[in-house]
Amino acid sequence: MKRAPSTTPNPLAEELRPGQSIELLKELHILTREGKLNQDSRRKLKQVYHLFQFIEKLLDELPVQPGRELTLADHGAGKSYLGFILYDLYFNTRSSGHIYGIETRAELVQKSMLLASKLGFERMSFLNLTVAESADSALLPDRVDVVTALHACDTATDDAIAFGLQKKARAFVLVPCCQAEVARHLNQGKALSLNRTPLAELWRHPLHAREMGSQLTNVLRCLYLEACGYQVTVTELVGWEHSMKNELILARYTGQRKRSSADRLMAILKEFGILSLLDVRFTQLQDNHPVSEQVDA
């Protein structure tokens, strides 16, 4: 007697995206060997999937450029959860396109290389470089279409922006983390600022300085991208219950460099007494000139 097909529902069907490789998720230790999700992995997967939705939409909107394959650089790649899932769900179904994972920890780079080889993900490269070093590395192409940086710590996000501007990126996807540089500068000039303006009360206490520095850092980054010709959107990555490092900055190149954004950035640097950052972090602002040459939208 012919056995009826099983009607037992797949317990993961509602949590995994269609076409997702179970083997990949096991190799990334998101799924257990038995194919189950624990609570920590569930949060991690939800965060990566949410980010994937934004990136997938960006990639689909980018016009095809004849003779060039789509390229994406993932800075501070870590174990490359994002890169592998992007490749599995997006690039693996297409005949071209390349992902570059950039990470400073050599052991993670080696593990990612072995996993990509095992899974047959041939258009993935992993580089043991800092974000800053990658900008001038011959191992990366002259042009990179999309730059991602998920929880790149402190100034690594600024380095990712500098990298993208140099590589004429058509889009950025940034989730900043541990923004400490501006807070240090605020603390250094605290006494002078307190004498100059009552606004300095916003960063008189160390805890407030840290929070103000974090907020100010991301505002300055957004203004900088706008001044360099990008349309910027700021939103939540996931609900605050999943991660406190939750700000997602999306930037698409339009070519419309906003003079008002450059002016406001300069005004904020002056008001907060942090003009010393101008020649360190905002090097493309001089007269708001084009970034080397126009990016193809």
Short mmCIF file of C-alpha atoms in Angstrom, two decimals, residues 62-210:
data_model
loop_
_atom_site.label_atom_id
_atom_site.label_comp_id
_atom_site.label_asym_id
_atom_site.label_seq_id
_atom_site.Cartn_x
_atom_site.Cartn_y
_atom_site.Cartn_z
CA LEU A 62 21.28 49.21 -9.55
CA PRO A 63 21.35 49.52 -13.35
CA VAL A 64 23.35 46.87 -15.15
CA GLN A 65 26.65 48.23 -16.45
CA PRO A 66 27.81 46.50 -19.66
CA GLY A 67 31.12 44.69 -19.28
CA ARG A 68 31.15 44.92 -15.47
CA GLU A 69 29.98 42.43 -12.89
CA LEU A 70 28.25 43.57 -9.72
CA THR A 71 30.66 43.83 -6.79
CA LEU A 72 30.08 44.11 -3.05
CA ALA A 73 32.66 44.69 -0.31
CA ASP A 74 31.74 43.64 3.23
CA HIS A 75 33.98 45.38 5.77
CA GLY A 76 34.61 43.95 9.22
CA ALA A 77 33.18 40.71 7.84
CA GLY A 78 33.90 38.63 10.96
CA LYS A 79 32.60 35.10 10.30
CA SER A 80 30.96 36.45 7.13
CA TYR A 81 27.38 35.56 8.06
CA LEU A 82 26.13 38.41 5.91
CA GLY A 83 28.40 37.67 2.95
CA PHE A 84 27.57 33.95 2.84
CA ILE A 85 23.83 34.49 3.13
CA LEU A 86 23.96 37.23 0.47
CA TYR A 87 25.82 34.91 -1.86
CA ASP A 88 23.54 31.95 -1.13
CA LEU A 89 20.28 33.85 -1.64
CA TYR A 90 21.26 36.41 -4.28
CA PHE A 91 24.57 35.97 -6.11
CA ASN A 92 24.39 32.17 -6.29
CA THR A 93 21.31 32.37 -8.52
CA ARG A 94 23.06 34.71 -10.96
CA SER A 95 25.85 34.08 -13.45
CA SER A 96 28.04 36.97 -12.30
CA GLY A 97 28.74 39.16 -9.29
CA HIS A 98 31.46 39.01 -6.66
CA ILE A 99 31.56 39.47 -2.87
CA TYR A 100 34.73 40.56 -1.06
CA GLY A 101 34.87 39.91 2.69
CA ILE A 102 37.42 42.12 4.46
CA GLU A 103 38.50 41.12 7.97
CA THR A 104 41.56 41.71 10.20
CA ARG A 105 41.44 38.35 12.04
CA ALA A 106 43.42 35.92 9.92
CA GLU A 107 41.83 32.80 11.43
CA LEU A 108 38.34 33.98 10.45
CA VAL A 109 39.51 34.79 6.92
CA GLN A 110 41.00 31.30 6.60
CA LYS A 111 37.81 29.62 7.86
CA SER A 112 35.69 31.65 5.46
CA MET A 113 37.93 30.73 2.53
CA LEU A 114 37.64 27.03 3.38
CA LEU A 115 33.86 27.23 3.76
CA ALA A 116 33.42 29.07 0.44
CA SER A 117 35.51 26.39 -1.27
CA LYS A 118 33.52 23.60 0.39
CA LEU A 119 30.19 25.09 -0.70
CA GLY A 120 31.38 25.95 -4.21
CA PHE A 121 30.89 29.70 -3.72
CA GLU A 122 33.50 30.56 -6.32
CA ARG A 123 32.77 34.29 -6.56
CA MET A 124 33.64 35.06 -2.94
CA SER A 125 37.05 36.40 -1.87
CA PHE A 126 38.27 36.92 1.69
CA LEU A 127 41.05 39.36 2.47
CA ASN A 128 43.05 39.68 5.68
CA LEU A 129 43.21 43.49 5.66
CA THR A 130 42.06 46.45 7.67
CA VAL A 131 39.37 48.60 6.09
CA ALA A 132 41.93 51.36 5.52
CA GLU A 133 44.43 48.98 3.89
CA SER A 134 41.80 47.59 1.54
CA ALA A 135 41.34 50.92 -0.24
CA ASP A 136 44.73 50.62 -1.93
CA SER A 137 44.94 46.83 -2.18
CA ALA A 138 45.51 45.35 -5.61
CA LEU A 139 43.35 42.39 -4.51
CA LEU A 140 40.22 44.51 -4.95
CA PRO A 141 38.86 46.04 -8.17
CA ASP A 142 39.05 49.77 -8.88
CA ARG A 143 35.26 50.00 -8.67
CA VAL A 144 33.00 48.49 -5.99
CA ASP A 145 29.24 48.88 -6.39
CA VAL A 146 28.03 48.31 -2.83
CA VAL A 147 29.90 48.80 0.45
CA THR A 148 28.57 47.20 3.62
CA ALA A 149 29.86 47.53 7.17
CA LEU A 150 27.86 45.70 9.83
CA HIS A 151 28.92 46.76 13.34
CA ALA A 152 32.31 48.00 12.11
CA CYS A 153 33.74 49.42 15.33
CA ASP A 154 34.47 53.11 15.96
CA THR A 155 36.37 54.67 13.02
CA ALA A 156 36.16 51.51 10.86
CA THR A 157 32.82 52.83 9.58
CA ASP A 158 34.53 56.08 8.55
CA ASP A 159 37.21 54.02 6.82
CA ALA A 160 34.47 52.10 4.99
CA ILE A 161 32.97 55.40 3.81
CA ALA A 162 36.40 56.60 2.62
CA PHE A 163 36.89 53.25 0.87
CA GLY A 164 33.52 53.55 -0.87
CA LEU A 165 34.16 57.12 -2.01
CA GLN A 166 37.53 56.09 -3.44
CA LYS A 167 35.96 53.06 -5.16
CA LYS A 168 33.06 55.19 -6.49
CA ALA A 169 30.48 53.06 -4.70
CA ARG A 170 26.92 53.30 -5.93
CA ALA A 171 25.49 52.42 -2.51
CA PHE A 172 26.43 52.11 1.17
CA VAL A 173 24.79 49.95 3.85
CA LEU A 174 26.23 50.86 7.25
CA VAL A 175 25.41 49.78 10.80
CA PRO A 176 27.83 51.83 12.95
CA CYS A 177 29.14 50.59 16.26
CA CYS A 178 31.07 51.94 19.27
CA GLN A 179 31.52 55.48 17.94
CA ALA A 180 34.18 56.78 20.37
CA GLU A 181 36.33 59.18 18.34
CA VAL A 182 34.07 62.24 18.56
CA ALA A 183 33.46 61.65 22.28
CA ARG A 184 37.22 61.76 22.85
CA HIS A 185 37.45 65.09 21.03
CA LEU A 186 34.48 66.47 22.97
CA ASN A 187 36.16 65.54 26.25
CA GLN A 188 39.46 67.13 25.24
CA GLY A 189 37.88 70.56 24.69
CA LYS A 190 35.27 70.31 27.42
CA ALA A 191 36.52 73.20 29.63
CA LEU A 192 36.67 75.65 26.72
CA SER A 193 33.28 74.56 25.46
CA LEU A 194 31.65 74.99 28.88
CA ASN A 195 32.90 78.57 28.99
CA ARG A 196 31.73 79.24 25.43
CA THR A 197 28.25 77.73 25.24
CA PRO A 198 25.62 76.20 27.54
CA LEU A 199 25.20 73.45 24.91
CA ALA A 200 28.38 71.92 26.33
CA GLU A 201 26.25 70.69 29.24
CA LEU A 202 25.09 68.02 26.78
CA TRP A 203 28.51 66.37 27.05
CA ARG A 204 29.82 67.53 30.44
CA HIS A 205 29.33 64.11 32.04
CA PRO A 206 31.27 61.15 30.56
CA LEU A 207 28.15 59.07 29.92
CA HIS A 208 26.47 61.96 28.11
CA ALA A 209 29.68 62.63 26.16
CA ARG A 210 29.68 59.06 24.94
#
